[in-house]
Tab-separated table of C-alpha atoms and ligand atoms in Angstrom:
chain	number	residue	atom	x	y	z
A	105	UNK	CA	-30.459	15.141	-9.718
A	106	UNK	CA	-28.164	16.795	-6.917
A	107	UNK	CA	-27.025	20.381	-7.586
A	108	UNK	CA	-24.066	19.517	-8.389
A	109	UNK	CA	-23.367	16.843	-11.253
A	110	UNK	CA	-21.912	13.889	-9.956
A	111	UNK	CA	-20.426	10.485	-11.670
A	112	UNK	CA	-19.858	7.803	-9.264
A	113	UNK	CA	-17.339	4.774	-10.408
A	114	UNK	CA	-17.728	1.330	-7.843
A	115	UNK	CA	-16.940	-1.997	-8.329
A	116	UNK	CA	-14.559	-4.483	-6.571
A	117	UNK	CA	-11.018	-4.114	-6.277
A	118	UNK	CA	-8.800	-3.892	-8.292
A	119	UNK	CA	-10.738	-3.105	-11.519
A	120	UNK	CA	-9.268	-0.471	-12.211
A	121	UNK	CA	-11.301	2.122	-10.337
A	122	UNK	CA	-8.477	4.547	-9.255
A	123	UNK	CA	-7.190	5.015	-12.688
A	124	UNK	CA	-10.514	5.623	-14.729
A	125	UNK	CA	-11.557	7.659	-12.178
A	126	UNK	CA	-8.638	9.962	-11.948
A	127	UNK	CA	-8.336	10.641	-15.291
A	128	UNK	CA	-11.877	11.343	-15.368
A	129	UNK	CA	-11.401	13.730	-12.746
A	130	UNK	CA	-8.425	15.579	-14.203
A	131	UNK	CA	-10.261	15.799	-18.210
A	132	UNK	CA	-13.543	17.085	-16.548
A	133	UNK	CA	-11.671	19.251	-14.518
A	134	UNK	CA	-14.096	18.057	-11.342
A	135	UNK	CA	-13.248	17.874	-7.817
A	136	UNK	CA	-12.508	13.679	-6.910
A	137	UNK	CA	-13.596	11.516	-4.030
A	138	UNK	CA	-11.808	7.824	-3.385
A	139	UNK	CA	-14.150	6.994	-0.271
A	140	UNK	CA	-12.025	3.431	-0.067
A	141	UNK	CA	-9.115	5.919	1.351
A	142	UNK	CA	-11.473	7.453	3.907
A	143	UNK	CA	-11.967	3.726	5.012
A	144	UNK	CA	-8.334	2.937	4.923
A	145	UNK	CA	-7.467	6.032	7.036
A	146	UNK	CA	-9.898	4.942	9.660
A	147	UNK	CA	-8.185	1.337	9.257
A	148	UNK	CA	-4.404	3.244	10.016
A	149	UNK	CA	-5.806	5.022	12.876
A	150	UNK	CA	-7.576	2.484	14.553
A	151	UNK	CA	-4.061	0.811	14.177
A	152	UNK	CA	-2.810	3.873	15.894
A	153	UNK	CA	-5.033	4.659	18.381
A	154	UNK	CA	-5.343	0.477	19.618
A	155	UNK	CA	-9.272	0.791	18.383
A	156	UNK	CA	-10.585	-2.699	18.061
A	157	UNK	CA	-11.876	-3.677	14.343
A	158	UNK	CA	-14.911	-5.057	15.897
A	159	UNK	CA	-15.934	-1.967	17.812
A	160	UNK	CA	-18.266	0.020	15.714
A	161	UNK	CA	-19.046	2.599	17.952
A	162	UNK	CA	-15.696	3.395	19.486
A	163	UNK	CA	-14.526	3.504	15.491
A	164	UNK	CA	-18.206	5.231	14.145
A	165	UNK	CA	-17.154	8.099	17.013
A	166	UNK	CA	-13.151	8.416	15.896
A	167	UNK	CA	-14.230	9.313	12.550
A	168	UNK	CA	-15.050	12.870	14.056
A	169	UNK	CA	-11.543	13.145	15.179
A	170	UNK	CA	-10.172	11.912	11.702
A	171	UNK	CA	-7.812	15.071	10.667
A	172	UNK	CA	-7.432	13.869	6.945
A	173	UNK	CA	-6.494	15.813	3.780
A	174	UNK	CA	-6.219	14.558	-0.313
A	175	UNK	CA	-4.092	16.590	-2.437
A	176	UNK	CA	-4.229	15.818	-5.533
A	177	UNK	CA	-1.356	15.371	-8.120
A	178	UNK	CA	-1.467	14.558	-12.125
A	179	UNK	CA	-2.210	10.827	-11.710
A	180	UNK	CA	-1.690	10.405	-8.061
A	181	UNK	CA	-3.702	10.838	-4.757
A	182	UNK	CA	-1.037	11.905	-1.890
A	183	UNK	CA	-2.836	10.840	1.439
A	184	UNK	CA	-2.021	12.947	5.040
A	185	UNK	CA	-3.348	11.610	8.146
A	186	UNK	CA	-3.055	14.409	11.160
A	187	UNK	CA	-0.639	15.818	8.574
A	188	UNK	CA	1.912	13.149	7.891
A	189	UNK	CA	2.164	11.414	4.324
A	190	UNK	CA	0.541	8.415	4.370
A	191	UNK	CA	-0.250	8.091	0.523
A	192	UNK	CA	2.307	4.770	0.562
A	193	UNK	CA	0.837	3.285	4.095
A	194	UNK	CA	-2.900	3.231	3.373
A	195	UNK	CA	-2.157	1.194	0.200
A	196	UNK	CA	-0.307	-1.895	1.976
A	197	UNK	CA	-2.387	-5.059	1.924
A	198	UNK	CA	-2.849	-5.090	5.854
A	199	UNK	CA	-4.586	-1.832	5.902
A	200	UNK	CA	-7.030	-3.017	3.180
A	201	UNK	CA	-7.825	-6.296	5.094
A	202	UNK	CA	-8.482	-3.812	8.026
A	203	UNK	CA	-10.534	-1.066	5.948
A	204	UNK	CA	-12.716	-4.268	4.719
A	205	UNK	CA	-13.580	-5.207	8.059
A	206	UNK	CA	-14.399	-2.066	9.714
A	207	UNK	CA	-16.936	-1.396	6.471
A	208	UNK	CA	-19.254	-3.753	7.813
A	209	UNK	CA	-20.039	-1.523	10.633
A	210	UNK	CA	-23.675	0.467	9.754
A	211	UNK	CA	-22.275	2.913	12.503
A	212	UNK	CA	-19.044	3.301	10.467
A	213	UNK	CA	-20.995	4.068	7.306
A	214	UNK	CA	-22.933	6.732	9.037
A	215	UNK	CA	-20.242	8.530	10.430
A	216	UNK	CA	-18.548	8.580	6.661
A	217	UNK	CA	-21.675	9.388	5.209
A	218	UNK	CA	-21.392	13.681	5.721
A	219	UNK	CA	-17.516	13.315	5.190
A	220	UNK	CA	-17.929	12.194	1.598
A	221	UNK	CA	-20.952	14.012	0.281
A	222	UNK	CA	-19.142	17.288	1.234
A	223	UNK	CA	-16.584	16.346	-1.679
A	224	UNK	CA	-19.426	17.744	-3.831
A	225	UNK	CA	-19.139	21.000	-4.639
A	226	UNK	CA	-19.108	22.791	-8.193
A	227	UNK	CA	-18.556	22.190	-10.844
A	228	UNK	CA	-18.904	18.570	-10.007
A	229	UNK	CA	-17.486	15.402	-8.317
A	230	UNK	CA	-16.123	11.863	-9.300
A	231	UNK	CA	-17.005	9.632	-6.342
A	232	UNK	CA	-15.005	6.119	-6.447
A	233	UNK	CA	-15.956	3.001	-4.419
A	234	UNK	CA	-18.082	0.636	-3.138
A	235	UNK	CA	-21.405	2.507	-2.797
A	236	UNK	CA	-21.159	5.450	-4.425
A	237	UNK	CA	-24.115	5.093	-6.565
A	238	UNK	CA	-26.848	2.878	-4.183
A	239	UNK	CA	-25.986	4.827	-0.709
A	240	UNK	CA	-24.123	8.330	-1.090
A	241	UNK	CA	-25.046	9.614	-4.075
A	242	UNK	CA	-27.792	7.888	-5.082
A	243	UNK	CA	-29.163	10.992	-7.510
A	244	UNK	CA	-25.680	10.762	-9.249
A	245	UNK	CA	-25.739	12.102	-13.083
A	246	UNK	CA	-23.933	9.361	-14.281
A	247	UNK	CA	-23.279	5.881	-12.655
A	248	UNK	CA	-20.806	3.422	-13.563
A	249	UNK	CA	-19.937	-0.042	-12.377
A	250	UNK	CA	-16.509	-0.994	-13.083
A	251	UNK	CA	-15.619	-4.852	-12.846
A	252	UNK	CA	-13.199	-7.545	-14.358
A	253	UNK	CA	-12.558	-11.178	-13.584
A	254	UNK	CA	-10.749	-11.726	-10.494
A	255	UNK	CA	-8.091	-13.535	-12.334
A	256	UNK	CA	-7.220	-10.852	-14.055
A	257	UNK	CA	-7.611	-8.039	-11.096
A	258	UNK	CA	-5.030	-10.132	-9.582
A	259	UNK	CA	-2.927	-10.212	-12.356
A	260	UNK	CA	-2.841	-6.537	-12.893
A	261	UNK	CA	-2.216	-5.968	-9.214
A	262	UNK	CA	0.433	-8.224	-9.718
A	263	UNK	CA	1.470	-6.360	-12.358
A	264	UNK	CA	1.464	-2.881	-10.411
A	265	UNK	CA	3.579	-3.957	-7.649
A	266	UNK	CA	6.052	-5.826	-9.694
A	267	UNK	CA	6.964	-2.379	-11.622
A	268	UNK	CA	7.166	-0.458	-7.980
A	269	UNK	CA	10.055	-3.144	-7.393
A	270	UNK	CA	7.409	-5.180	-4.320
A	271	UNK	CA	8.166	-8.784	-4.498
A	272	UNK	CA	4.622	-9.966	-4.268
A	273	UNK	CA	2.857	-13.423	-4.856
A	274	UNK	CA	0.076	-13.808	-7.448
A	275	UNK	CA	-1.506	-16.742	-5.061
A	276	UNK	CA	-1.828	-14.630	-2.126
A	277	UNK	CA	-2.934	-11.488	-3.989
A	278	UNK	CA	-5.971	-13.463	-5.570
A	279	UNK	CA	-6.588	-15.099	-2.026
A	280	UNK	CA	-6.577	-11.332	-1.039
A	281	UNK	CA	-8.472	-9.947	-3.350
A	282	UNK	CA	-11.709	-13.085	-2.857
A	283	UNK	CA	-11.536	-12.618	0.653
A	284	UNK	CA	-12.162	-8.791	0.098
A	285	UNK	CA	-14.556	-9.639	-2.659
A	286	UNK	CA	-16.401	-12.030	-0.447
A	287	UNK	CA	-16.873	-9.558	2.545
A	288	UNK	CA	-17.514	-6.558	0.621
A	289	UNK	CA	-20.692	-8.346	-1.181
A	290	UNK	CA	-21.774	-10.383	1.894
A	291	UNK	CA	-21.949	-7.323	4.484
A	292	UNK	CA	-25.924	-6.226	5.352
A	293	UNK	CA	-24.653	-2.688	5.112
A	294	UNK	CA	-24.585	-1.328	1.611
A	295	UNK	CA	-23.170	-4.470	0.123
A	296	UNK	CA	-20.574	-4.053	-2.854
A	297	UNK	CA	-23.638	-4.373	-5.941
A	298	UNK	CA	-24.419	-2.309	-9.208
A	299	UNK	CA	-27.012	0.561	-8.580
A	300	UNK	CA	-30.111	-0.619	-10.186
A	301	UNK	CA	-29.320	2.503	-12.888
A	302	UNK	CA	-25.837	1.655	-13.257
A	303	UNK	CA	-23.719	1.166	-16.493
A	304	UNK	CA	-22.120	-2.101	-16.101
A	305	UNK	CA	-18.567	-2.025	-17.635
A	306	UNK	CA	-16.582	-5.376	-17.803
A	307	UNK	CA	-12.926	-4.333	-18.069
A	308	UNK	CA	-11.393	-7.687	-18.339
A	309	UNK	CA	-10.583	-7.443	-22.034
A	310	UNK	CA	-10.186	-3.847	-22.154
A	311	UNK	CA	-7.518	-1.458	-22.089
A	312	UNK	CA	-7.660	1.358	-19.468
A	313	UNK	CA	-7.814	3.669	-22.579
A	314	UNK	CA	-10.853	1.333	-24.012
A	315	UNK	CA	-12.525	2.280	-20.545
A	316	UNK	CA	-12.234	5.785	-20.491
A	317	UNK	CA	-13.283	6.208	-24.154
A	318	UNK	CA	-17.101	4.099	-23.736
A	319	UNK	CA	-17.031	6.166	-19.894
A	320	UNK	CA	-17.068	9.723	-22.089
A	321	UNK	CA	-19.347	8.637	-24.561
A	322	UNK	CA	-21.567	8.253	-21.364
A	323	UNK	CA	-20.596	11.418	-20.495
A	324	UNK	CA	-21.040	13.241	-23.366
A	325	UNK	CA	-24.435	11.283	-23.786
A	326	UNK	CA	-25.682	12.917	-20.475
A	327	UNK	CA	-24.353	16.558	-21.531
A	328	UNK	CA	-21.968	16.336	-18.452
A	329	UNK	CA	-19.267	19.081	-19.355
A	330	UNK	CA	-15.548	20.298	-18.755
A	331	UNK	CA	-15.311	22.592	-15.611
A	332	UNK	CA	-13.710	25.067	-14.489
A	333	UNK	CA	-11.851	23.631	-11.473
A	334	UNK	CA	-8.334	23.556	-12.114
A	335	UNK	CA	-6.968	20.704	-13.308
A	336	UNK	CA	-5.261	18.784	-10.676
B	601	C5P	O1	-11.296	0.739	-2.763
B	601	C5P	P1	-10.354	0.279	-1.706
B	601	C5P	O2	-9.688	-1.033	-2.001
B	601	C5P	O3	-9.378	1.342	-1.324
B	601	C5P	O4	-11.264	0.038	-0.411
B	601	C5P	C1	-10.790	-0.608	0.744
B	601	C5P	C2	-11.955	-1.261	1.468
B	601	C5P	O5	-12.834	-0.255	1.974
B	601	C5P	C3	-12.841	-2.144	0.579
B	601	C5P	O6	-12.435	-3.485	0.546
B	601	C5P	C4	-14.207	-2.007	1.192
B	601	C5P	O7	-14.420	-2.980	2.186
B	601	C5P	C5	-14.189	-0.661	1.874
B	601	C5P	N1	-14.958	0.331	1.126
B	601	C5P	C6	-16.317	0.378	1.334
B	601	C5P	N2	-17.078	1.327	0.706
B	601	C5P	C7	-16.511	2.215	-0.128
B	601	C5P	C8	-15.117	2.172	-0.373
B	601	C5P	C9	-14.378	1.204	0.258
B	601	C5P	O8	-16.862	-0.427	2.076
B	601	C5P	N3	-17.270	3.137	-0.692
């Protein structure tokens, strides 16, 4: 095991990754990683910058010019690119298309691959994503994959963007979210799976609250603790 404990949460979207894995962050009192951000940024400023999706070494090499910073709030992630707010903008359906294709890249991955791991640091790290636990931190304390039918991901994404007042259609978020789900697990590099030592949670017929309670008895089980970073 690393130095510093990690617990990394993947799984496909829409499972409720962000959530658990927030509030896991703010009880523990740990630093937090959502690596799918790092690919959406990338996404926004290959947008930007008129990068082509399919050019994985122009985008591998504007990774080192990515000026990106998370700030952390009590159940939100505020996102700045070269230091405007683009917490709302990285979440749009577009830039997660885009941030799906430009993961295929094994260049791409590389270039992340330093970025992320230097979100560890004491007292310990919640990593979110795709391949948290088989690729970038594969000596993780605690590994957890987090999935659901893809009815009901839909359905809760649905859900979500009906209370922020987004007219949205439950058709085309379920095409969405298949098409995602298709590429992610199809892709030669690091392909969206369960590390061989994950936990396996299926959320589908559990409550977000139901998921955070069997995550801490794993938790607990490993003698992970409360730190002293403070809480976000
Ligand atoms: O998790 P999120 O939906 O924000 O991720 C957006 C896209 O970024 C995913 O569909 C996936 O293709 C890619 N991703 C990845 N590896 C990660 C996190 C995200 O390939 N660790």
């Amino acid at each position: 095991m690393s130095a510093v404990p990690v617990i990394t949460i993947d799984g496909p979207g829409g499972a409720g990754k962000g959530t658990v894995s927030l509030w896991l962050a703010r009880t523990l009192r740990w630093h937090y990683l959502d690596s799918g951000a790092l690919y959406r940024l990338l996404a926004l400023a290959a947008a930007r910058d008129g990068i082509d999706l399919d050019d994985g070494a122009a985008l591998a090499q504007a990774v080192a010019h990515l000026k990106i910073e998370f700030r952390l709030h009590a159940d939100t992630l505020q996102v700045l690119l070269d230091g405007a707010d683009v917490t709302a903008a990285i979440r749009e359906e577009a830039c997660a298309r885009a941030a799906s294709r430009l993961a295929v890249h094994a260049g791409v991955r590389a270039a992340l691959l330093p970025l992320q791991r230097a979100f560890a640091r004491p007292p310990g790290l919640v990593a979110e994503g795709r391949d948290m636990g088989t690729v970038v931190f594969p000596d993780a304390a605690l590994k957890i994959f987090l999935t659901a039918s893809v009815e009901q991901r839909a359905r809760r994404r649905w859900l979500q963007l009906s209370a922020a007042g987004v007219d949205a259609s439950l058709d085309a978020i379920l095409d969405d979210l298949q098409r995602r789900d298709a590429q992610d697990a199809s892709r030669a590099a690091a392909p969206l799976r369960p590390a061989d030592d994950a936990v396996v949670i299926d959320s589908s017929e559990l409550t977000v609250e139901q998921v955070c309670a069997r995550i801490m008895g794993h938790v607990e089980e490993r003698g992970l603790t409360v730190g002293d970073h403070p809480a976000p």
